Tab-separated table of C-alpha atoms in Angstrom:
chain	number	residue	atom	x	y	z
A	21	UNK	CA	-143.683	83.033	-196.998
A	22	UNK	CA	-141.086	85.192	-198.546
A	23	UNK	CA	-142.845	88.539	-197.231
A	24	UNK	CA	-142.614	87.085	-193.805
A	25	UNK	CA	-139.248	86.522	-193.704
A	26	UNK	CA	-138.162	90.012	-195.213
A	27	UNK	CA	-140.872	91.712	-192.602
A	28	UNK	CA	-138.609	89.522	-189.692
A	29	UNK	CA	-135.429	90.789	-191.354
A	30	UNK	CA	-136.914	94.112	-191.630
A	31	UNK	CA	-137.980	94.242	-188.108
A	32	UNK	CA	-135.150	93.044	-186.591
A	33	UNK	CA	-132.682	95.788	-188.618
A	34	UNK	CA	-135.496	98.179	-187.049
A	35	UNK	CA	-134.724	97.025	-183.453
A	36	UNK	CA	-130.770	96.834	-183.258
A	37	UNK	CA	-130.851	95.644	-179.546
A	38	UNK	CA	-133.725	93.041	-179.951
A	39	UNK	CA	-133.565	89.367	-178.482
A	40	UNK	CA	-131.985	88.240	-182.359
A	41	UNK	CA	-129.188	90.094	-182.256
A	42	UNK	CA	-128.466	89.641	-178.697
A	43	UNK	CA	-128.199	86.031	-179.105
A	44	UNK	CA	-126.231	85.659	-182.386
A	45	UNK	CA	-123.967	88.225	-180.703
A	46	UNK	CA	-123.496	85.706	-177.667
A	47	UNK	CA	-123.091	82.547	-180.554
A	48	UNK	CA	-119.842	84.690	-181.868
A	49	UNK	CA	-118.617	84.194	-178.780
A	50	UNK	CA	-119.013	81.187	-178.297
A	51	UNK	CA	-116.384	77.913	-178.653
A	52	UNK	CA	-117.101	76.080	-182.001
A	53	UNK	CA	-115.432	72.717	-183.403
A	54	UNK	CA	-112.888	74.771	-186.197
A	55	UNK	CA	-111.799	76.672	-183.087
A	56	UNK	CA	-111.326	73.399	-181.253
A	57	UNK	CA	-109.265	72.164	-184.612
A	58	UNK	CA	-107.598	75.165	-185.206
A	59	UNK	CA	-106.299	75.179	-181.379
A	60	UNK	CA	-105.315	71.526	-181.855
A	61	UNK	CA	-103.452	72.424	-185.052
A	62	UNK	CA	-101.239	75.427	-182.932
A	63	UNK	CA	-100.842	73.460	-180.043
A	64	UNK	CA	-99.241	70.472	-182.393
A	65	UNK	CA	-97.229	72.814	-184.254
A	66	UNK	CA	-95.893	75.017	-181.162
A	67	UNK	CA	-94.690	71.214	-179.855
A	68	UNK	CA	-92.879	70.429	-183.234
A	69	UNK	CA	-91.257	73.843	-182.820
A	70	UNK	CA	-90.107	72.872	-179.399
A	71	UNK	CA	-88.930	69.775	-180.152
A	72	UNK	CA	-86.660	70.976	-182.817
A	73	UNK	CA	-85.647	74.539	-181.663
A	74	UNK	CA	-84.739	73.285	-178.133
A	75	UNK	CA	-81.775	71.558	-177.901
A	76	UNK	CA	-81.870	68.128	-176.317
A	77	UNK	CA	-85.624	68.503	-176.535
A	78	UNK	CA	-85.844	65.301	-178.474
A	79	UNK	CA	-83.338	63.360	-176.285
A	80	UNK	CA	-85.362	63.584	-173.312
A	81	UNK	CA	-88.316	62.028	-175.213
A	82	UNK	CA	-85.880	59.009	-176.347
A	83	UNK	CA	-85.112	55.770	-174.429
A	84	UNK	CA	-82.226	56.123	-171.674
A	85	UNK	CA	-80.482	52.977	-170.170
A	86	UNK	CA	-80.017	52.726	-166.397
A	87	UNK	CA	-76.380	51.633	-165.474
A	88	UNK	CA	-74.457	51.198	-162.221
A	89	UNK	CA	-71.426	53.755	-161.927
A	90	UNK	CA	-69.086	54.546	-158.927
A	91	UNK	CA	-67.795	58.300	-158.862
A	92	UNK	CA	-65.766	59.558	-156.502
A	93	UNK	CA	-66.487	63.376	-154.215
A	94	UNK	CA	-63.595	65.092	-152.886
A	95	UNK	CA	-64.521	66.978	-149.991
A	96	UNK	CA	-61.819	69.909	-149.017
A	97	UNK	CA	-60.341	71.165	-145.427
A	98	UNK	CA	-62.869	69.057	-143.533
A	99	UNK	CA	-62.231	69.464	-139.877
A	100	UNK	CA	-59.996	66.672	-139.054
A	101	UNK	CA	-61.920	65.281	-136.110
A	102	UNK	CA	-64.751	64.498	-139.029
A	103	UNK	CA	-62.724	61.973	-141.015
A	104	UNK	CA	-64.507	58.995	-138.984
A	105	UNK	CA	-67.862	60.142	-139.566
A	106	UNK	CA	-68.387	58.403	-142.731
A	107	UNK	CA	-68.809	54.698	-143.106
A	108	UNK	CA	-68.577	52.345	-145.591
A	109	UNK	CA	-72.119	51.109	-146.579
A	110	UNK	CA	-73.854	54.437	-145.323
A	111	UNK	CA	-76.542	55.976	-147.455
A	112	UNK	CA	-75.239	59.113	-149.400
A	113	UNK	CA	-77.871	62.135	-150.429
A	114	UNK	CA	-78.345	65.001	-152.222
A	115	UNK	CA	-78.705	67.309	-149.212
A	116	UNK	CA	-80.243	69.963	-151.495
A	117	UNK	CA	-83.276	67.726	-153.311
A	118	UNK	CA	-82.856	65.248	-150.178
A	119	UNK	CA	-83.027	62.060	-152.173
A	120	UNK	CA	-80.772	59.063	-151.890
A	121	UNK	CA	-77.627	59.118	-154.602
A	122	UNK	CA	-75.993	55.844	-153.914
A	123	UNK	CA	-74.380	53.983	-150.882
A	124	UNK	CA	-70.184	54.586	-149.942
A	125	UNK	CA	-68.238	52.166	-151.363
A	126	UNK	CA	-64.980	53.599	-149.408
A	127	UNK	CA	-63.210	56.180	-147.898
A	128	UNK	CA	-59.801	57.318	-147.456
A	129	UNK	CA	-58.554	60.611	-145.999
A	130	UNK	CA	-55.321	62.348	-146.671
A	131	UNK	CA	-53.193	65.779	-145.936
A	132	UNK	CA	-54.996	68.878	-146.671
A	133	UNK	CA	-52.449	71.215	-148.314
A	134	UNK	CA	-51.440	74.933	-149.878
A	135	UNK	CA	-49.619	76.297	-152.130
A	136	UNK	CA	-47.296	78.502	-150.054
A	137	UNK	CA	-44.045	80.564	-150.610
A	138	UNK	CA	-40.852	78.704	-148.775
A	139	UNK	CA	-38.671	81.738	-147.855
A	140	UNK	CA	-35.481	79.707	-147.114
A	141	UNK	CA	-35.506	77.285	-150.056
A	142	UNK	CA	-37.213	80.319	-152.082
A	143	UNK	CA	-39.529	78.268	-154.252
A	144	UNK	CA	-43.570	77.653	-153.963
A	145	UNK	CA	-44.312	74.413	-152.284
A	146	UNK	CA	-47.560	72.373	-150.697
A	147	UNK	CA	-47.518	73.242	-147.132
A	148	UNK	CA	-49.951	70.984	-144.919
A	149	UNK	CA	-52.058	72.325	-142.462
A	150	UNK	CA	-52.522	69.856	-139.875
A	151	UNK	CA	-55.414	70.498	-138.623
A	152	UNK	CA	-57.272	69.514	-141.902
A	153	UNK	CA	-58.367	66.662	-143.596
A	154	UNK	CA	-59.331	65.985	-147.429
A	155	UNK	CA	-61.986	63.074	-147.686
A	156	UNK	CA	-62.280	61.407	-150.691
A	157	UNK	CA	-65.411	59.165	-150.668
A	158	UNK	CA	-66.029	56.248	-153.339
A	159	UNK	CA	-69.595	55.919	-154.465
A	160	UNK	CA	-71.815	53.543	-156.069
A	161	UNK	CA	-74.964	54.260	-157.512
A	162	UNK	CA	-77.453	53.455	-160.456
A	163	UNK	CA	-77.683	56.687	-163.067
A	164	UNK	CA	-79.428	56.889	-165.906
A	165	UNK	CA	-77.359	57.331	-169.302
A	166	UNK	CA	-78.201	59.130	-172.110
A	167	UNK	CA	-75.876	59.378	-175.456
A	168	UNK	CA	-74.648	62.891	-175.591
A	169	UNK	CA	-75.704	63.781	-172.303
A	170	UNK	CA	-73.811	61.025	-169.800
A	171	UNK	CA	-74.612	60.007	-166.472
A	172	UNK	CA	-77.376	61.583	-164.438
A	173	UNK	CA	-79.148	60.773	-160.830
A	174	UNK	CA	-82.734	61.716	-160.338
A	175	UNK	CA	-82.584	64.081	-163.081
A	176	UNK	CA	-79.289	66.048	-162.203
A	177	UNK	CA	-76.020	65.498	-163.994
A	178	UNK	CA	-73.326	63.342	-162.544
A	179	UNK	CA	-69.936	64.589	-164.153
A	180	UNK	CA	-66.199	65.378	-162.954
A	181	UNK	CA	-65.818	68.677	-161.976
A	182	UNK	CA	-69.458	69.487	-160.902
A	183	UNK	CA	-70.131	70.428	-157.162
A	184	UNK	CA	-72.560	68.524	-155.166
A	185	UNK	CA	-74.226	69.240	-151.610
A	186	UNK	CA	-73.707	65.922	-149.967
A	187	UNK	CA	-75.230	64.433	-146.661
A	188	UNK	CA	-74.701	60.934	-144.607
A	189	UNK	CA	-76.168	59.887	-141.770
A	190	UNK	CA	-73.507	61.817	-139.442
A	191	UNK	CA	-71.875	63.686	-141.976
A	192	UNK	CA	-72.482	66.628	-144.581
A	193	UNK	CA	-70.922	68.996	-146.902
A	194	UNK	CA	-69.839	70.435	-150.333
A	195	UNK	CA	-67.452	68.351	-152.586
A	196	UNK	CA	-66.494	68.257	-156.298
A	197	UNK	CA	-66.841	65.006	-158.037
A	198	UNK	CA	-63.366	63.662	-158.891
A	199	UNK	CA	-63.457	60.387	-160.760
A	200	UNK	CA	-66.521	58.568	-163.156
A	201	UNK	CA	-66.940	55.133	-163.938
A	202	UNK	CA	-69.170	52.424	-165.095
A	203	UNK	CA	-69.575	49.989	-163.430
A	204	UNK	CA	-69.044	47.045	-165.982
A	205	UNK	CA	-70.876	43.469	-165.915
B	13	UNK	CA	-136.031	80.002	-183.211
B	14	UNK	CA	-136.748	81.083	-186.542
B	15	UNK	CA	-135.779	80.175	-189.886
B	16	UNK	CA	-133.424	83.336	-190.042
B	17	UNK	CA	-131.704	82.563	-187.006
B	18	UNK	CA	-131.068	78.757	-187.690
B	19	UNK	CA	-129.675	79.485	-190.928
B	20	UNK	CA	-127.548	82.685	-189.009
B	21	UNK	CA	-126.151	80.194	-186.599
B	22	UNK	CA	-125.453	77.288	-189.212
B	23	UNK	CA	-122.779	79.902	-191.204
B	24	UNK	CA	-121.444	80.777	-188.091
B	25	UNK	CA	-120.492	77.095	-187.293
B	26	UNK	CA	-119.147	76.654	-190.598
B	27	UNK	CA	-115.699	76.202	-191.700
B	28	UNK	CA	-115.020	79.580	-194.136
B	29	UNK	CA	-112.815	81.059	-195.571
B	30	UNK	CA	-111.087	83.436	-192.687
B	31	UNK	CA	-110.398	79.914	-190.856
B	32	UNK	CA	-108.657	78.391	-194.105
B	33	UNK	CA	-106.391	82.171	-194.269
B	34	UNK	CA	-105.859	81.304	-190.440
B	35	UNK	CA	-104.469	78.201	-190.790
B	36	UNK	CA	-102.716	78.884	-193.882
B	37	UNK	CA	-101.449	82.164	-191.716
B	38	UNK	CA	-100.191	79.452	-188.937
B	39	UNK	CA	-98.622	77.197	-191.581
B	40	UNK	CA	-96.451	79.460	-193.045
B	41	UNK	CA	-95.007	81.045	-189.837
B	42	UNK	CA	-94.384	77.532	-189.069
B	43	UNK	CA	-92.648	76.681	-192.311
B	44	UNK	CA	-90.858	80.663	-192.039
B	45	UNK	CA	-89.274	79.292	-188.458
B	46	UNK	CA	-87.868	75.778	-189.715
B	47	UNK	CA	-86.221	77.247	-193.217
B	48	UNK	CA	-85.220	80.540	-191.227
B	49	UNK	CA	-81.140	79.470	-192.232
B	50	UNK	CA	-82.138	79.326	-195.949
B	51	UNK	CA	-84.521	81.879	-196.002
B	52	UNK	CA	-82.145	84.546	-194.782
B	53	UNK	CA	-79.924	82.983	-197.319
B	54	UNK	CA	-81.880	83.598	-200.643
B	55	UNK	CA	-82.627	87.415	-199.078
B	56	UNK	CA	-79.181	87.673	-198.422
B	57	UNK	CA	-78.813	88.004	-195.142
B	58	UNK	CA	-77.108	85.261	-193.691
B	59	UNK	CA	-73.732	83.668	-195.462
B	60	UNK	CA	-73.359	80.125	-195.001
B	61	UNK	CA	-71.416	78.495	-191.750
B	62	UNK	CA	-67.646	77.318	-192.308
B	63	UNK	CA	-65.635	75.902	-190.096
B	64	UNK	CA	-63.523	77.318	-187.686
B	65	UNK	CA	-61.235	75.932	-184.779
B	66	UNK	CA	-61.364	77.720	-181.015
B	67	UNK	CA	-58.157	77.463	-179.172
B	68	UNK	CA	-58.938	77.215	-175.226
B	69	UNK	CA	-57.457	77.415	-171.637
B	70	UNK	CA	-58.308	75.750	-168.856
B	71	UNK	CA	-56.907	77.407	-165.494
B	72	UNK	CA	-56.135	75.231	-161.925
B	73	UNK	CA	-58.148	72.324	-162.639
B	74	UNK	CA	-57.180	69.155	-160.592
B	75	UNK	CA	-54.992	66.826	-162.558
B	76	UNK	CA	-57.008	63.715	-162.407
B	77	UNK	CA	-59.823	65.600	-164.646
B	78	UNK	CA	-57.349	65.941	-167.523
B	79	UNK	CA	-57.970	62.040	-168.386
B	80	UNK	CA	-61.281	63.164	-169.318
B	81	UNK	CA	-60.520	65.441	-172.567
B	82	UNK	CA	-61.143	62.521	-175.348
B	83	UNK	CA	-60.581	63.678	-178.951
B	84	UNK	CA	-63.270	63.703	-180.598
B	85	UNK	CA	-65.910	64.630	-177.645
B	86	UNK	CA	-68.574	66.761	-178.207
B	87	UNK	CA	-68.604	70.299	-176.274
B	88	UNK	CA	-71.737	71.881	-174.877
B	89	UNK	CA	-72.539	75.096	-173.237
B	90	UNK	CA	-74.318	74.872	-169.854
B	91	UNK	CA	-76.422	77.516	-170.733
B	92	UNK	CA	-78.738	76.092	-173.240
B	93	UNK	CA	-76.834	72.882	-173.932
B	94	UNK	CA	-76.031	74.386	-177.217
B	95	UNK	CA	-73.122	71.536	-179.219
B	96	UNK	CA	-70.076	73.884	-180.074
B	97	UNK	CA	-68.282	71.452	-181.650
B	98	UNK	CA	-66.058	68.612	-180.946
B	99	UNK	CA	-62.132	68.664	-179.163
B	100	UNK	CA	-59.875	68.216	-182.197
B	101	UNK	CA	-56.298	66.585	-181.506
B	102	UNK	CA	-54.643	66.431	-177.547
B	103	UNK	CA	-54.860	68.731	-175.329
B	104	UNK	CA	-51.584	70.245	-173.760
B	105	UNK	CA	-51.141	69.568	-169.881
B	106	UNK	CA	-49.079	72.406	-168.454
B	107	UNK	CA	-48.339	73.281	-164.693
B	108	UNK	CA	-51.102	75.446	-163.047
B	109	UNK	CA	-50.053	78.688	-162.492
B	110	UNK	CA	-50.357	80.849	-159.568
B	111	UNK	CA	-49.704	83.534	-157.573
B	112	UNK	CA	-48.663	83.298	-153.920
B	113	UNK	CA	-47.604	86.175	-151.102
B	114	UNK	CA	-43.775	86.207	-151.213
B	115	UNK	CA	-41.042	87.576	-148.199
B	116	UNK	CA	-41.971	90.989	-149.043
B	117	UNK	CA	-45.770	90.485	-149.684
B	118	UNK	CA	-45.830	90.799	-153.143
B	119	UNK	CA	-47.495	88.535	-155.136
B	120	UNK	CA	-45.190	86.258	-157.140
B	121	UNK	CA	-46.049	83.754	-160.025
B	122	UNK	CA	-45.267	80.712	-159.460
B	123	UNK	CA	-46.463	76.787	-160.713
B	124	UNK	CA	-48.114	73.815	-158.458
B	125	UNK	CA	-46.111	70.753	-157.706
B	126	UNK	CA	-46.705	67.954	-160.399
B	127	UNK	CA	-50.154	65.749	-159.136
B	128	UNK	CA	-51.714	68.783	-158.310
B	129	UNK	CA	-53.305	71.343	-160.428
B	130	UNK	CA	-53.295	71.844	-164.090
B	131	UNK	CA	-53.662	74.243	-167.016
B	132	UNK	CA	-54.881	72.287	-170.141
B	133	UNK	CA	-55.072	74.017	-173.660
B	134	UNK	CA	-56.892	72.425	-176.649
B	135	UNK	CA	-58.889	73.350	-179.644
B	136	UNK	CA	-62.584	72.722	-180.333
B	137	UNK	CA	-63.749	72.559	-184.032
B	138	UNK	CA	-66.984	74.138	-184.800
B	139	UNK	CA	-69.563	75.781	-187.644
B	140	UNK	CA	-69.932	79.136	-187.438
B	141	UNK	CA	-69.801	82.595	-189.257
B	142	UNK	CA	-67.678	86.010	-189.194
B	143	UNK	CA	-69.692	88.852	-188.950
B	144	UNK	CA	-69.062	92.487	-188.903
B	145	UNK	CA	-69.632	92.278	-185.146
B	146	UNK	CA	-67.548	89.054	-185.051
B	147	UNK	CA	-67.985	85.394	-184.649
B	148	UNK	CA	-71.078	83.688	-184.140
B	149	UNK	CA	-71.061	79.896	-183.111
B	150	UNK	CA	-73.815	77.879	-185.578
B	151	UNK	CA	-74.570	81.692	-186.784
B	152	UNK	CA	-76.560	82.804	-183.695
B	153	UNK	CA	-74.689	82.423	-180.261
B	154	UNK	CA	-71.771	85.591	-180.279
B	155	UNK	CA	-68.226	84.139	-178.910
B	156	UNK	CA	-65.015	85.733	-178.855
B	157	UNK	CA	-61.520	85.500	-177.117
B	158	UNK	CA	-61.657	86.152	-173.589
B	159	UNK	CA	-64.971	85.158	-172.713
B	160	UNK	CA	-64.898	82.767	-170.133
B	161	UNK	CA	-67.877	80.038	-170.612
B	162	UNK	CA	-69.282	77.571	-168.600
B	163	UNK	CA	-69.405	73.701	-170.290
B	164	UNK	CA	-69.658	70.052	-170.368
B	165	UNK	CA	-68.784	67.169	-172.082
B	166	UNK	CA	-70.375	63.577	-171.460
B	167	UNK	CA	-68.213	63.203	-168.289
B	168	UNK	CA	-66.752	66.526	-167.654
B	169	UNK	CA	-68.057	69.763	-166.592
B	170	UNK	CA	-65.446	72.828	-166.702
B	171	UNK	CA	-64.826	76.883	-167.137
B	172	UNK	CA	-62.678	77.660	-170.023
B	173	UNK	CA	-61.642	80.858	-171.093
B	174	UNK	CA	-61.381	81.053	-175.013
B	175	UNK	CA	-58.123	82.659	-176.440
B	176	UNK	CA	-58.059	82.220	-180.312
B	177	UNK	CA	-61.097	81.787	-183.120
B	178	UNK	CA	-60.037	80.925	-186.233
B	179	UNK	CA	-60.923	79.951	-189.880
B	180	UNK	CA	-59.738	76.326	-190.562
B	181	UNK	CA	-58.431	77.146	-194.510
B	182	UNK	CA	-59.072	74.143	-196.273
């Protein structure tokens, strides 16, 4: 029994390219449970490292609450024959993602002005120009809030000072968010 | 298949050694990335953070937004959302300065009427470290006066261009 084996061994270290070595060369290559494991293992590990490397990583994974808020978009030097075009009620969007960010609560529209040298009086002063409008349009909406983070729509922040494409049904433009609220019970 | 080959393919399924060095290997890097702060400390590489206080300025923002600088609120950088720190004390509302084309059309400095636009200075207290090639916020992101940086708070989003880092001397 033993003498067969070391004449297989023997004949196979004779013939480097037989059918043995062949297939335990195709075995190495093949996908094994430890490899399965040891993938699982990295793949756990690379998401702990995310999770704590990334900031914010592990808020997104923690509850939010969703809350009604009104905010309020300032839109600049509109065309003054515009400032009818919005109504209260309408549907406001994100013209960029095109999905719905609340409905208009109000709007009010007043002087459009800049800051302008006065030669007689000889100071700086806010000169209007007539022929435009600012609109400042009252929204309310449900956001999702997040401690830390604040107020956010469909994923994108809601915050004073941020600048928002904004569409309605006859009307659409860039404005800056103005005011922030929530809306309490 | 014969008894050679069985017992070939067998040790290749096994678990051995090179695996248990693998995951060790994996482990370790692992362990090297979350003590990275006190392993550069016992090598000597990194000194510990301390606290320090940024002075900012915030140029023609509209006045309404001011209402929104609460002591106390944490400061993040857009890029990143990396926490700087946290607005210590009020902030100072000034007049926004600007410059408009006088008679002779030259510019000339000048402020906006009140219920316009303002300037708002604060300070932001954060952890970071002096280095040779200056100050670095939590030890890794490089700040320094003049850059102008892009951040938020929970309800506020603004540009502010920093002016002043310094220690806070205990």
């Amino acid at each position: 029994m033993n003498n067969e084996k070391e004449t297989a061994v023997a004949n196979n270290s004779d013939k480097p390219y037989s059918r043995t070595t062949r297939s335990s060369g195709s075995r190495r290559g093949k996908f094994n449970i430890v490899d399965f494991f040891l993938l699982l293992i990295v793949l756990a590990i690379v998401a702990a490292v995310v999770i704590y490397l990334i900031p914010g990583a592990s808020k997104r994974l923690t509850a939010t609450d969703e809350t009604g808020i009104t905010f309020t978009i300032e839109f600049r030097g509109v065309d003054s024959a515009f400032v009818t075009n919005i109504k209260n009620g309408e549907t406001v969007y994100d013209s960029n993602k095109n999905y719905k960010l609340g409905n208009v609560k109000s709007v009010e529209n007043y002087a459009y002005t800049e800051l302008v040298y006065n030669e007689e009086t000889g100071v700086s002063e806010m000169k209007e120009i007539p022929e435009l409008k600012n609109l400042v349009v009252t929204v309310t909406a449900n956001a999702i809030y997040t401690d830390g983070e604040g107020y956010s729509i469909n994923g994108d922040r809601i915050a004073v000072g941020r600048q928002y494409n904004i569409s309605f049904p006859h009307f659409s433009g860039s404005a800056y968010c103005i005011e922030l609220s929530a809306v309490s019970d | 298949m014969s008894m050679t080959q069985q017992t070939e393919a067998r040790s290749k399924r096994r678990f051995n050694i090179i695996d248990v060095f693998i995951i060790v290997l994996v482990l370790l890097c692992v362990l090297g990335v979350y003590f990275r702060g006190q392993i550069a400390e016992w090598i000597g590489v990194e000194k510990k953070v301390e606290e320090y206080q940024i002075t900012f300025e915030i140029s023609e923002i509209r006045y309404t937004s001011s209402k929104y600088f609460y002591t106390g609120s944490n400061v993040y950088l857009d890029s990143g959302n990396i926490n700087i720190g946290t607005i210590e004390g009020n902030c100072t509302v000034l007049p926004a300065e600007a410059y408009v084309v006088g008679p002779d059309g030259a510019p000339i400095l000048t402020n906006y009427p009140k219920d316009t636009y303002v300037d708002i200075v604060g300070n932001i207290k954060c952890m970071g470290i002096e280095k040779e090639e200056g100050f670095y916020l939590n030890g890794t992101y490089a700040l320094a006066p003049g850059s102008c940086i892009n951040v938020h708070t929970e309800m506020l989003n603004f540009s502010m261009t920093i002016t002043e880092i310094a220690k806070i001397s205990k």
